[in-house]
XYZ file of C-alpha atoms in Angstrom:
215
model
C 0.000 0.000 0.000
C 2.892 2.541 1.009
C 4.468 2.043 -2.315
C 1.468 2.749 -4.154
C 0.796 6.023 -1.881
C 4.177 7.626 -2.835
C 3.705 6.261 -6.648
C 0.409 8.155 -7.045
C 1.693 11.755 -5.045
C -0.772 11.402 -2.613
C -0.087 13.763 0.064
C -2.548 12.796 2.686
C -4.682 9.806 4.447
C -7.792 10.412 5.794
C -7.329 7.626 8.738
C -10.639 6.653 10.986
C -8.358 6.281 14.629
C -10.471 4.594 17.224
C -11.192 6.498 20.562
C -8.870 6.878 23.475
C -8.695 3.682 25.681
C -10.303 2.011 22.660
C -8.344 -1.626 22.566
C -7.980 -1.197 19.053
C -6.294 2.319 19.157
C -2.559 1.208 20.077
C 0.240 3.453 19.633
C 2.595 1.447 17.923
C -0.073 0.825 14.964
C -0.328 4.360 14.506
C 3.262 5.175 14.682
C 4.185 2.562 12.380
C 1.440 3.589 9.421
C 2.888 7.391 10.168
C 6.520 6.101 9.581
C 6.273 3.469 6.775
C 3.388 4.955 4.988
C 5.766 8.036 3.565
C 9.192 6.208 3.229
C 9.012 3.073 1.050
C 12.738 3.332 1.928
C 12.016 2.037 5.478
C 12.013 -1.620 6.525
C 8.925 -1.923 8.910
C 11.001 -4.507 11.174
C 13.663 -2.318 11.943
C 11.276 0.262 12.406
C 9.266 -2.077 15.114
C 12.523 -2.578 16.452
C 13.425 0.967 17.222
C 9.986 1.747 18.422
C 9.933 -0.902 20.917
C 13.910 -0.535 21.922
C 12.576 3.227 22.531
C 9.034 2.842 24.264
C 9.900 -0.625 26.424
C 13.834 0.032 27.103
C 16.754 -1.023 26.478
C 16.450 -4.529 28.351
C 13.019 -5.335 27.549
C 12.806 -3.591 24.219
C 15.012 -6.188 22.262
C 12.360 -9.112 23.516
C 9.333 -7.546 22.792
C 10.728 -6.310 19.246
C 11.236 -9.895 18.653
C 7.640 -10.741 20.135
C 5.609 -8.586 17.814
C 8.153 -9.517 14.764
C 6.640 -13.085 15.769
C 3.157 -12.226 15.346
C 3.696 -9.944 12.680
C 5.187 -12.749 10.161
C 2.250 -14.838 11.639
C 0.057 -12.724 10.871
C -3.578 -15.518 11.156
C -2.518 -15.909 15.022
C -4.233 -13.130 15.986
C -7.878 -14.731 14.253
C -6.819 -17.899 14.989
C -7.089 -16.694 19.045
C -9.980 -14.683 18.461
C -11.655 -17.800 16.317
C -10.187 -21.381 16.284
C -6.761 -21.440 18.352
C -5.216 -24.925 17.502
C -2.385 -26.609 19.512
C 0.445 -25.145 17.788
C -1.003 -21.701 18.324
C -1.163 -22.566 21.914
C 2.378 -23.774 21.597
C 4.059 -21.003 20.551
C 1.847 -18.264 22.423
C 3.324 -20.598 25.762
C 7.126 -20.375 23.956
C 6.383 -16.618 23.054
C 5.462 -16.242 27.145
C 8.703 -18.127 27.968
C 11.064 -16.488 25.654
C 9.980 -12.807 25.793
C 7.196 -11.738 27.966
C 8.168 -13.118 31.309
C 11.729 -12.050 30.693
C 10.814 -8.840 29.625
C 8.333 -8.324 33.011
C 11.746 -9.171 34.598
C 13.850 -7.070 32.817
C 11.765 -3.649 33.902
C 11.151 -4.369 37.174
C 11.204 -1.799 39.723
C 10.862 1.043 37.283
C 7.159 1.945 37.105
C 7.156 3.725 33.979
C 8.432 0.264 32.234
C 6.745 -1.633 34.152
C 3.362 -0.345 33.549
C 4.384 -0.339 29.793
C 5.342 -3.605 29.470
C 2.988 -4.782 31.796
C -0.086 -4.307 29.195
C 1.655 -6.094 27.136
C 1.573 -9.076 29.575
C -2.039 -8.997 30.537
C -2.778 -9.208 26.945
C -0.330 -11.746 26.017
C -2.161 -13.819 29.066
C -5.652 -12.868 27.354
C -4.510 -14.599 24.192
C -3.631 -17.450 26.303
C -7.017 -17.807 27.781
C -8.663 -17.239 24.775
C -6.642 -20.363 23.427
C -8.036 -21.997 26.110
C -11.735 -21.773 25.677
C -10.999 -22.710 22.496
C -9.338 -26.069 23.544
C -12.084 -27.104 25.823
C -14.403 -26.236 22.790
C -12.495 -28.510 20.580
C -12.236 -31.452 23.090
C -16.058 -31.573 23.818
C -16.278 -31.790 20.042
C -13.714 -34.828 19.800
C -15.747 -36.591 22.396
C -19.040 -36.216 21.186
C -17.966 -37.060 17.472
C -16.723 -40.170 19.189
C -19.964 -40.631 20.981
C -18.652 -40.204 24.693
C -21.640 -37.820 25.253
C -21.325 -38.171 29.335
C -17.545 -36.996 28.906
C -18.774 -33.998 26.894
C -21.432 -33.325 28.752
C -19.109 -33.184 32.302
C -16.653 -31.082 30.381
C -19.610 -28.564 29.190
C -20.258 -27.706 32.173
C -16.385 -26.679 33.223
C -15.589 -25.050 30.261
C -18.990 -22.924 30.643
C -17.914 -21.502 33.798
C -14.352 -21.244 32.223
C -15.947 -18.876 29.538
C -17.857 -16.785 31.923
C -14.815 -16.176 33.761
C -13.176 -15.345 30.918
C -15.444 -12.981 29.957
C -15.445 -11.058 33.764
C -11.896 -10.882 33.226
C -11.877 -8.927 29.923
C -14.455 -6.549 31.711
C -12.177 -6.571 34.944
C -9.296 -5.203 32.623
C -11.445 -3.153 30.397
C -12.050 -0.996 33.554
C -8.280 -0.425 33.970
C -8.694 2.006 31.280
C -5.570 1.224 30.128
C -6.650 0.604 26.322
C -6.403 -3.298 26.802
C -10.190 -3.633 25.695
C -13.182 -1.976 25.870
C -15.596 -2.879 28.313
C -18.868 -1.721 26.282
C -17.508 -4.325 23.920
C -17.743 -7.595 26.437
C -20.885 -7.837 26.757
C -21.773 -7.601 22.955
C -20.224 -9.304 19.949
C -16.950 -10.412 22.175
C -19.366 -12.606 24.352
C -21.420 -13.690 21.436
C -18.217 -15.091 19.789
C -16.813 -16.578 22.997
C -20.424 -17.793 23.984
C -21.890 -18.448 20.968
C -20.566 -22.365 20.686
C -21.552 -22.697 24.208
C -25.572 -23.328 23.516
C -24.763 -25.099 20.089
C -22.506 -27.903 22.144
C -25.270 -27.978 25.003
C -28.098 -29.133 22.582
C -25.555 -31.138 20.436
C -25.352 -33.194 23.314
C -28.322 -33.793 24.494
C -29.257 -34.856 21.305
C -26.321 -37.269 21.485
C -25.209 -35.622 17.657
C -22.097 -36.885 16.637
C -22.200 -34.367 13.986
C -19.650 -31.900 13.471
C -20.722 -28.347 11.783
C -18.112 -28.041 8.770
């Protein structure tokens, strides 16, 4: 897109920015459209990597430049987490957690301005984990009911219900940090009807001992 901005002259972008504390309004995605949209010249991973040496530190910086460079080359994790999280997602969000967010928690501690920083980072890196999760359970009550161990399913339901719900009180619990992790208005919407909506579907797929999966 950048390259096709500075081929045509255009000299502006009119760019719809979500509201402050908005979870979708993050810095670092505006500051990287404002640098790479008007220098083709620019490599956006050295970019990151500046931004992130710069905003996180000198310590922590390095591992989280290397974190987002993760999910930026793969670049379905994000709606795999959000959608259908499989067990290699969940395997390298635990290696990503491993690698660079708990040593980057580590590397800021005891200065609050870093620590606070990198700190969202963590509590979102931990959503994505939870998210993964739900998603797990989900797929497991599936495996046993296609194999027609309806009980099984229906015991695990029931667990991965309340695993949802508290899920979902924990996005609204950090939605009132205001620290533009999520928004709160949001949970009880469309979030909830995507991390609820399999919920009812599995409930009557069981008691209808259906060993049908939806394709």
């Amino acid at each position: 897109d950048r390259r096709y901005i500075l081929d045509k002259g255009i000299d502006a972008i009119y760019m719809l920015v979500y509201p402050e504390g908005y979870w979708w309004n993050h810095g670092l995605n505006c500051y990287m459209a404002g640098r790479c949209y008007y220098d083709a010249s620019l490599r956006p991973f050295d970019v990151l990597h500046d931004y992130a040496v710069h905003y996180y530190g000198s310590d922590a910086g390095p591992l989280l430049a290397a974190y987002y460079a993760e999910w930026a080359r793969e670049i379905e994790l994000c709606y795999h987490v959000k959608d259908n999280a499989t067990d290699g997602d969940r395997a390298m969000l635990a290696q990503e957690r491993l690698l660079f967010i708990d040593p980057a928690v580590r590397a800021v501690k005891g200065d609050p301005v870093l620590e606070h920083r990198v700190g969202k980072v963590a509590k979102l890196h931990d959503l994505t984990e939870r998210m993964s999760e739900a998603h797990r359970r989900r797929q497991k009550i599936q495996a046993l009911r296609a194999a027609g161990e309806f009980q099984e399913a229906k015991e695990l339901h029931k667990t991965a219900k309340d695993y949802v719900d508290d899920l979902l009180a924990h996005m609204t619990r950090l939605g009132k940090l205001n620290q533009g992790l999520i928004d709160e208005r949001e949970v009880p919407g469309f979030i909830s009807l995507g991390l609820k909506g399999w919920i009812e579907k599995e409930e009557k797929a069981i008691r209808a001992k259906s060993t049908q999966l939806e394709s």
